[in-house]
CSV table of C-alpha atoms in Angstrom, one decimal:
chain,number,residue,atom,x,y,z
A,24,UNK,CA,46.0,-4.7,-52.6
A,25,UNK,CA,44.5,-3.3,-49.3
A,26,UNK,CA,48.1,-2.8,-48.0
A,27,UNK,CA,48.8,-0.7,-51.2
A,28,UNK,CA,45.7,1.5,-50.7
A,29,UNK,CA,46.7,2.0,-47.1
A,30,UNK,CA,50.1,3.2,-48.1
A,31,UNK,CA,48.8,5.6,-50.7
A,32,UNK,CA,46.3,7.1,-48.3
A,33,UNK,CA,49.0,7.5,-45.8
A,34,UNK,CA,51.3,9.3,-48.2
A,35,UNK,CA,48.4,11.6,-49.3
A,36,UNK,CA,47.7,12.5,-45.7
A,37,UNK,CA,51.5,13.2,-45.1
A,38,UNK,CA,51.6,15.5,-48.2
A,39,UNK,CA,48.4,17.3,-47.0
A,40,UNK,CA,50.0,17.8,-43.5
A,41,UNK,CA,53.3,19.0,-45.0
A,42,UNK,CA,51.5,21.5,-47.2
A,43,UNK,CA,49.5,22.8,-44.3
A,44,UNK,CA,52.7,23.3,-42.2
A,45,UNK,CA,54.6,24.9,-45.1
A,46,UNK,CA,51.8,27.5,-45.6
A,47,UNK,CA,52.7,30.7,-43.7
A,48,UNK,CA,50.3,32.0,-41.2
A,49,UNK,CA,48.4,35.0,-42.0
A,50,UNK,CA,49.8,38.1,-40.4
A,51,UNK,CA,48.0,39.4,-37.2
A,52,UNK,CA,47.3,42.9,-36.4
A,53,UNK,CA,47.8,43.5,-32.7
A,54,UNK,CA,46.7,46.5,-30.8
A,55,UNK,CA,46.8,46.9,-27.0
A,56,UNK,CA,46.1,43.3,-26.2
A,57,UNK,CA,43.5,42.7,-29.0
A,58,UNK,CA,44.2,40.7,-32.0
A,59,UNK,CA,42.6,40.9,-35.4
A,60,UNK,CA,43.4,39.2,-38.7
A,61,UNK,CA,44.5,41.6,-41.3
A,62,UNK,CA,41.5,41.1,-43.5
A,63,UNK,CA,39.2,41.9,-40.5
A,64,UNK,CA,41.1,45.0,-39.7
A,65,UNK,CA,41.1,46.2,-43.3
A,66,UNK,CA,37.3,45.5,-43.7
A,67,UNK,CA,36.6,47.5,-40.5
A,68,UNK,CA,38.7,50.4,-41.8
A,69,UNK,CA,37.0,50.4,-45.1
A,70,UNK,CA,33.5,50.4,-43.6
A,71,UNK,CA,34.6,53.2,-41.2
A,72,UNK,CA,36.1,55.2,-44.0
A,73,UNK,CA,32.9,55.0,-46.1
A,74,UNK,CA,30.8,56.1,-43.1
A,75,UNK,CA,33.0,59.2,-42.5
A,76,UNK,CA,33.1,60.1,-46.2
A,77,UNK,CA,29.2,59.9,-46.1
A,78,UNK,CA,29.0,62.1,-43.0
A,79,UNK,CA,31.3,64.6,-44.7
A,80,UNK,CA,29.2,64.7,-47.8
A,81,UNK,CA,26.1,65.2,-45.8
A,82,UNK,CA,27.5,68.2,-44.0
A,83,UNK,CA,28.9,69.5,-47.3
A,84,UNK,CA,25.4,69.5,-48.8
A,85,UNK,CA,24.2,71.4,-45.7
A,86,UNK,CA,26.7,74.1,-46.4
A,87,UNK,CA,25.5,74.5,-50.0
A,88,UNK,CA,21.9,74.6,-48.7
A,89,UNK,CA,22.8,77.6,-46.4
A,90,UNK,CA,24.5,79.4,-49.2
A,91,UNK,CA,21.5,78.9,-51.4
A,92,UNK,CA,19.3,80.4,-48.7
A,93,UNK,CA,21.5,83.5,-48.8
A,94,UNK,CA,21.6,83.9,-52.5
A,95,UNK,CA,17.8,83.4,-52.9
A,96,UNK,CA,16.9,85.7,-50.1
A,97,UNK,CA,19.4,88.4,-51.6
A,98,UNK,CA,17.9,88.0,-55.0
A,99,UNK,CA,14.3,88.2,-53.8
A,100,UNK,CA,15.1,91.3,-51.6
A,101,UNK,CA,16.8,93.2,-54.4
A,102,UNK,CA,13.9,92.4,-56.8
A,103,UNK,CA,11.4,93.8,-54.4
A,104,UNK,CA,13.6,96.8,-53.5
A,105,UNK,CA,14.0,97.9,-57.1
A,106,UNK,CA,10.5,97.0,-58.3
A,107,UNK,CA,9.0,100.3,-57.0
A,108,UNK,CA,10.6,103.6,-56.2
A,109,UNK,CA,8.6,104.0,-53.1
A,110,UNK,CA,9.9,100.9,-51.3
A,111,UNK,CA,12.2,101.9,-48.4
A,112,UNK,CA,15.9,100.9,-48.5
A,113,UNK,CA,15.7,99.4,-45.1
A,114,UNK,CA,14.6,96.2,-46.7
A,115,UNK,CA,18.2,95.7,-47.9
A,116,UNK,CA,19.5,96.3,-44.4
A,117,UNK,CA,17.1,93.7,-43.1
A,118,UNK,CA,18.3,91.2,-45.7
A,119,UNK,CA,21.9,92.0,-44.7
A,120,UNK,CA,21.1,91.1,-41.1
A,121,UNK,CA,19.5,87.9,-42.3
A,122,UNK,CA,22.6,87.0,-44.4
A,123,UNK,CA,24.8,87.5,-41.3
A,124,UNK,CA,22.7,84.9,-39.5
A,125,UNK,CA,23.1,82.5,-42.4
A,126,UNK,CA,26.9,83.1,-42.3
A,127,UNK,CA,26.9,82.2,-38.7
A,128,UNK,CA,24.8,79.1,-39.3
A,129,UNK,CA,27.2,78.0,-42.0
A,130,UNK,CA,30.2,78.6,-39.9
A,131,UNK,CA,28.8,76.1,-37.3
A,132,UNK,CA,28.1,73.6,-40.0
A,133,UNK,CA,31.5,74.1,-41.5
A,134,UNK,CA,33.1,73.0,-38.3
A,135,UNK,CA,31.1,69.8,-38.2
A,136,UNK,CA,32.1,69.2,-41.8
A,137,UNK,CA,35.8,69.7,-40.9
A,138,UNK,CA,35.3,67.2,-38.0
A,139,UNK,CA,34.4,64.4,-40.4
A,140,UNK,CA,36.9,65.6,-43.1
A,141,UNK,CA,39.8,65.5,-40.5
A,142,UNK,CA,39.1,61.8,-39.9
A,143,UNK,CA,38.9,61.1,-43.6
A,144,UNK,CA,42.3,62.8,-44.2
A,145,UNK,CA,43.9,60.9,-41.4
A,146,UNK,CA,42.9,57.6,-42.9
A,147,UNK,CA,43.7,58.8,-46.5
A,148,UNK,CA,47.2,59.9,-45.7
A,149,UNK,CA,48.3,57.4,-43.2
A,150,UNK,CA,46.3,54.2,-44.0
A,151,UNK,CA,45.5,54.1,-47.7
A,152,UNK,CA,48.6,56.1,-48.9
A,153,UNK,CA,50.8,53.8,-46.9
A,154,UNK,CA,49.5,50.8,-48.7
A,155,UNK,CA,49.7,52.4,-52.2
A,156,UNK,CA,53.2,53.8,-51.7
A,157,UNK,CA,55.3,51.3,-49.8
A,158,UNK,CA,58.2,53.8,-49.0
A,159,UNK,CA,55.6,56.0,-47.3
A,160,UNK,CA,55.7,55.4,-43.4
A,161,UNK,CA,52.6,56.4,-41.5
A,162,UNK,CA,53.0,58.8,-38.6
A,163,UNK,CA,53.3,56.9,-35.3
A,164,UNK,CA,50.6,59.3,-33.9
A,165,UNK,CA,47.8,58.9,-36.6
A,166,UNK,CA,46.1,55.9,-34.9
A,167,UNK,CA,46.3,57.6,-31.4
A,168,UNK,CA,44.9,60.9,-33.0
A,169,UNK,CA,42.1,59.0,-34.7
A,170,UNK,CA,41.2,57.1,-31.6
A,171,UNK,CA,41.2,60.2,-29.4
A,172,UNK,CA,39.0,62.0,-31.8
A,173,UNK,CA,36.6,59.1,-31.7
A,174,UNK,CA,36.6,59.0,-27.9
A,175,UNK,CA,36.4,62.7,-27.4
A,176,UNK,CA,35.3,64.5,-30.5
A,177,UNK,CA,36.4,68.1,-30.8
A,178,UNK,CA,36.2,70.7,-33.6
A,179,UNK,CA,39.5,70.8,-35.4
A,180,UNK,CA,39.0,74.5,-36.4
A,181,UNK,CA,37.8,77.5,-34.5
A,182,UNK,CA,34.5,79.3,-35.2
A,183,UNK,CA,36.6,82.4,-36.3
A,184,UNK,CA,38.5,80.4,-38.9
A,185,UNK,CA,35.2,78.8,-40.1
A,186,UNK,CA,33.5,82.2,-40.5
A,187,UNK,CA,36.5,83.7,-42.2
A,188,UNK,CA,36.8,80.8,-44.7
A,189,UNK,CA,33.2,80.8,-45.6
A,190,UNK,CA,33.2,84.6,-45.8
A,191,UNK,CA,36.0,84.7,-48.3
A,192,UNK,CA,34.5,81.9,-50.4
A,193,UNK,CA,31.0,83.1,-50.8
A,194,UNK,CA,29.6,85.6,-48.3
A,195,UNK,CA,31.9,88.5,-48.9
A,196,UNK,CA,30.6,88.8,-52.5
A,197,UNK,CA,27.1,88.7,-51.3
A,198,UNK,CA,27.7,91.5,-48.8
A,199,UNK,CA,29.3,93.6,-51.5
A,200,UNK,CA,26.3,93.2,-53.8
A,201,UNK,CA,24.0,94.2,-50.9
A,202,UNK,CA,26.2,97.2,-50.1
A,203,UNK,CA,26.2,98.4,-53.8
A,204,UNK,CA,22.5,97.8,-54.0
A,205,UNK,CA,21.9,99.8,-50.9
A,206,UNK,CA,24.0,102.8,-52.1
A,207,UNK,CA,22.2,102.6,-55.5
A,208,UNK,CA,18.8,102.5,-53.9
A,209,UNK,CA,19.5,105.5,-51.8
A,210,UNK,CA,21.1,107.5,-54.6
A,211,UNK,CA,18.6,106.7,-57.5
A,212,UNK,CA,15.2,106.4,-55.9
A,213,UNK,CA,12.8,107.9,-55.9
A,214,UNK,CA,14.7,110.3,-58.1
A,215,UNK,CA,18.5,110.7,-58.5
A,216,UNK,CA,20.1,112.7,-55.5
A,217,UNK,CA,21.4,116.1,-56.4
A,218,UNK,CA,24.3,115.9,-54.0
A,219,UNK,CA,26.0,114.2,-51.2
A,220,UNK,CA,24.0,116.1,-48.5
A,221,UNK,CA,20.7,114.6,-49.9
A,222,UNK,CA,22.3,111.2,-50.2
A,223,UNK,CA,23.2,111.2,-46.5
A,224,UNK,CA,19.8,112.5,-45.5
A,225,UNK,CA,18.1,109.7,-47.5
A,226,UNK,CA,20.2,107.1,-45.7
A,227,UNK,CA,18.3,107.7,-42.5
A,228,UNK,CA,16.3,104.9,-40.9
A,229,UNK,CA,13.5,106.0,-38.6
A,230,UNK,CA,15.1,108.1,-35.7
A,231,UNK,CA,18.6,107.0,-36.8
A,232,UNK,CA,20.2,109.8,-38.8
A,233,UNK,CA,21.8,109.2,-42.2
A,234,UNK,CA,25.3,109.9,-40.8
A,235,UNK,CA,25.0,107.2,-38.2
A,236,UNK,CA,23.7,104.7,-40.7
A,237,UNK,CA,26.6,105.3,-43.1
A,238,UNK,CA,29.1,105.1,-40.2
A,239,UNK,CA,27.6,101.8,-39.1
A,240,UNK,CA,27.8,100.5,-42.5
A,241,UNK,CA,31.4,101.5,-42.7
A,242,UNK,CA,32.2,99.8,-39.4
A,243,UNK,CA,30.4,96.7,-40.4
A,244,UNK,CA,32.2,96.3,-43.8
A,245,UNK,CA,35.5,97.1,-42.1
A,246,UNK,CA,34.9,94.4,-39.6
A,247,UNK,CA,34.0,91.9,-42.3
A,248,UNK,CA,37.3,92.8,-44.1
A,249,UNK,CA,39.4,92.4,-40.9
A,250,UNK,CA,37.8,89.0,-40.3
A,251,UNK,CA,38.5,87.9,-43.9
A,252,UNK,CA,42.1,89.0,-43.9
A,253,UNK,CA,43.1,87.9,-40.3
A,254,UNK,CA,42.0,84.4,-41.0
A,255,UNK,CA,43.8,83.8,-44.2
A,256,UNK,CA,46.8,82.3,-42.4
A,257,UNK,CA,44.6,79.9,-40.4
A,258,UNK,CA,45.0,76.5,-42.2
A,259,UNK,CA,43.6,73.9,-39.9
A,260,UNK,CA,40.8,73.2,-42.2
A,261,UNK,CA,41.5,69.8,-43.8
A,262,UNK,CA,38.5,69.9,-46.1
A,263,UNK,CA,40.2,72.4,-48.5
A,264,UNK,CA,43.8,72.5,-47.2
A,265,UNK,CA,45.2,68.9,-47.5
A,266,UNK,CA,47.9,68.3,-44.9
A,267,UNK,CA,50.1,65.4,-44.8
A,268,UNK,CA,50.2,63.7,-41.3
A,269,UNK,CA,53.2,61.5,-42.0
A,270,UNK,CA,56.5,62.3,-40.4
A,271,UNK,CA,58.3,61.7,-43.8
A,272,UNK,CA,56.1,64.2,-45.6
A,273,UNK,CA,58.3,66.8,-47.4
A,274,UNK,CA,55.8,69.6,-46.9
A,275,UNK,CA,54.2,69.3,-43.5
A,276,UNK,CA,54.0,67.1,-40.5
A,277,UNK,CA,51.8,66.5,-37.4
A,278,UNK,CA,53.9,69.0,-35.4
A,279,UNK,CA,53.8,71.6,-38.1
A,280,UNK,CA,50.0,71.3,-38.3
A,281,UNK,CA,49.7,71.9,-34.5
A,282,UNK,CA,51.9,74.9,-34.5
A,283,UNK,CA,50.1,78.3,-34.9
A,284,UNK,CA,51.7,80.6,-37.4
A,285,UNK,CA,51.3,84.2,-38.3
A,286,UNK,CA,48.0,85.8,-37.4
A,287,UNK,CA,46.6,82.4,-36.8
A,288,UNK,CA,48.6,82.3,-33.5
A,289,UNK,CA,46.6,85.2,-32.2
A,290,UNK,CA,43.2,83.4,-32.4
A,291,UNK,CA,43.9,79.6,-32.0
A,292,UNK,CA,45.5,77.5,-29.3
A,293,UNK,CA,47.8,74.8,-30.0
A,294,UNK,CA,46.2,71.5,-30.0
A,295,UNK,CA,47.8,68.5,-28.3
A,296,UNK,CA,46.9,65.0,-27.6
A,297,UNK,CA,45.5,64.8,-24.0
A,298,UNK,CA,48.4,63.7,-21.9
A,299,UNK,CA,48.0,62.2,-18.4
A,300,UNK,CA,50.4,61.2,-15.6
A,301,UNK,CA,49.6,58.1,-13.5
A,302,UNK,CA,50.8,57.4,-10.0
A,303,UNK,CA,50.4,53.7,-9.0
A,304,UNK,CA,51.0,52.6,-5.3
A,305,UNK,CA,51.2,48.8,-5.3
A,306,UNK,CA,52.8,45.9,-3.4
A,307,UNK,CA,53.3,43.9,-6.6
A,308,UNK,CA,55.7,46.2,-8.3
A,309,UNK,CA,57.4,43.8,-10.7
A,310,UNK,CA,54.3,42.2,-12.0
A,311,UNK,CA,52.4,45.6,-12.5
A,312,UNK,CA,55.3,47.1,-14.3
A,313,UNK,CA,55.7,44.2,-16.7
A,314,UNK,CA,52.0,44.2,-17.4
A,315,UNK,CA,52.1,47.9,-18.2
A,316,UNK,CA,55.0,47.5,-20.5
A,317,UNK,CA,53.5,44.5,-22.3
A,318,UNK,CA,49.9,45.9,-22.7
A,319,UNK,CA,50.5,49.6,-23.2
A,320,UNK,CA,54.1,49.8,-24.4
A,321,UNK,CA,54.8,52.7,-22.0
A,322,UNK,CA,57.7,53.2,-19.7
A,323,UNK,CA,57.4,53.0,-16.0
A,324,UNK,CA,59.5,54.6,-13.3
A,325,UNK,CA,59.7,53.4,-9.7
A,326,UNK,CA,60.2,55.8,-6.8
A,327,UNK,CA,60.5,54.9,-3.1
A,328,UNK,CA,57.8,56.3,-0.9
A,329,UNK,CA,56.4,55.8,2.6
A,330,UNK,CA,52.9,55.6,3.8
A,331,UNK,CA,52.6,58.1,6.7
A,332,UNK,CA,49.6,56.4,8.2
A,333,UNK,CA,51.0,52.9,8.4
A,334,UNK,CA,54.7,54.0,8.4
A,335,UNK,CA,55.5,51.2,5.9
A,336,UNK,CA,57.7,51.7,2.8
A,337,UNK,CA,55.9,51.7,-0.5
A,338,UNK,CA,57.0,51.8,-4.1
A,339,UNK,CA,55.3,54.3,-6.4
A,340,UNK,CA,55.2,53.7,-10.1
A,341,UNK,CA,55.0,56.7,-12.4
A,342,UNK,CA,53.7,56.3,-16.0
A,343,UNK,CA,53.1,58.9,-18.7
A,344,UNK,CA,50.3,58.1,-21.1
A,345,UNK,CA,47.6,59.6,-23.3
A,346,UNK,CA,43.8,59.8,-22.7
A,347,UNK,CA,43.0,56.8,-24.8
A,348,UNK,CA,45.3,54.6,-22.8
A,349,UNK,CA,43.9,55.4,-19.4
A,350,UNK,CA,41.3,52.6,-19.5
A,351,UNK,CA,43.8,50.0,-20.6
A,352,UNK,CA,46.2,51.2,-17.6
A,353,UNK,CA,43.5,50.6,-15.2
A,354,UNK,CA,42.8,47.2,-16.5
A,355,UNK,CA,46.5,46.3,-16.5
A,356,UNK,CA,47.0,47.2,-12.9
A,357,UNK,CA,43.7,45.5,-11.8
A,358,UNK,CA,44.8,42.3,-13.3
A,359,UNK,CA,48.0,42.1,-11.2
A,360,UNK,CA,47.0,44.0,-8.1
A,361,UNK,CA,43.3,44.7,-7.5
A,362,UNK,CA,44.2,46.4,-4.2
A,363,UNK,CA,46.5,48.9,-5.8
A,364,UNK,CA,46.0,52.7,-5.4
A,365,UNK,CA,45.9,54.6,-8.7
A,366,UNK,CA,46.0,58.3,-9.3
A,367,UNK,CA,45.5,59.6,-12.9
A,368,UNK,CA,45.9,63.4,-13.4
A,369,UNK,CA,46.2,65.6,-16.4
A,370,UNK,CA,49.7,66.7,-17.3
A,371,UNK,CA,50.3,70.2,-18.7
A,372,UNK,CA,53.1,69.0,-21.0
A,373,UNK,CA,55.0,65.8,-21.6
A,374,UNK,CA,58.1,65.9,-23.7
A,375,UNK,CA,60.3,63.1,-24.8
A,376,UNK,CA,60.2,59.7,-26.5
A,377,UNK,CA,56.6,58.6,-27.3
A,378,UNK,CA,55.3,62.2,-27.0
A,379,UNK,CA,56.2,65.5,-28.4
A,380,UNK,CA,60.0,66.0,-29.0
A,381,UNK,CA,61.9,67.9,-26.4
A,382,UNK,CA,63.3,70.5,-28.8
A,383,UNK,CA,60.1,71.2,-30.9
A,384,UNK,CA,59.7,74.8,-29.5
A,385,UNK,CA,63.2,75.6,-30.6
A,386,UNK,CA,62.7,74.6,-34.2
């Protein structure tokens, strides 16, 4: 009987071991030498996504708050201005200046809102959409763009585009109400004007004549109209314009987003990933090259050089990379040759595989 129990226990243990060996290993997400389990990576991305959505919502609420300030101040000003005939129309002009300041504040807040919305859209289009629709392939640059935005945050839209967008959405109508109220206040109070000459004379504010005030008003509203119209073609804002960052998108791609079009090209510069060029002078050429290829996945080119101080021949390695890869490059070189001489300088433009396509300007 003891022999039988031993055999059964051995057979059970064998079955357990065979089951363990048959179970496939969980896929591992590898990125620049670091390895995370798939569940860990997804959990981190989910928490990061929730944090960015919360940030975007907070700044969206701040936008609504600024608009409420403009609406409330305009309503209060008009109520006071038309409450008594003797109240001067200059109070409407002062409120117009106050609304201009509110517009400027909201434009700045809108740029912060777009910063968080840009990150949210990157994750929505190239992380979650890739999981929901299997044929959809994420853009190879989405993780690089997200990492660069985290390391070196920058506003995705210009202040001019932010002002133009908020002006068209809300503030242009507030300014029109103020302008109509200003004209009505001058024409109707204290008694209706008998003609255009009297209307112009009533428009005077202190030592400034009525003709100058009307001319300044026309220039101001003409400027608002120009800003509103000139920024229509600026579509870098991801909070309201929803671009697709995937290369397989039928409507828009990363390169299309970065290309200024129409009037937008007059006011904005083309945004690129920050590109660098590294020169590495080392005596351990093969090991350093293999390390860079393995850790960064970047190509390396070797050139023959000569140290003029020592007169000895040296091999110079050239590697093109992005800003987020600079730290990993230094670590990779230091592992193989701590005495290496490394120069990392910004590159004006890098075209080719792994960067922007060579024929992108001709498309």
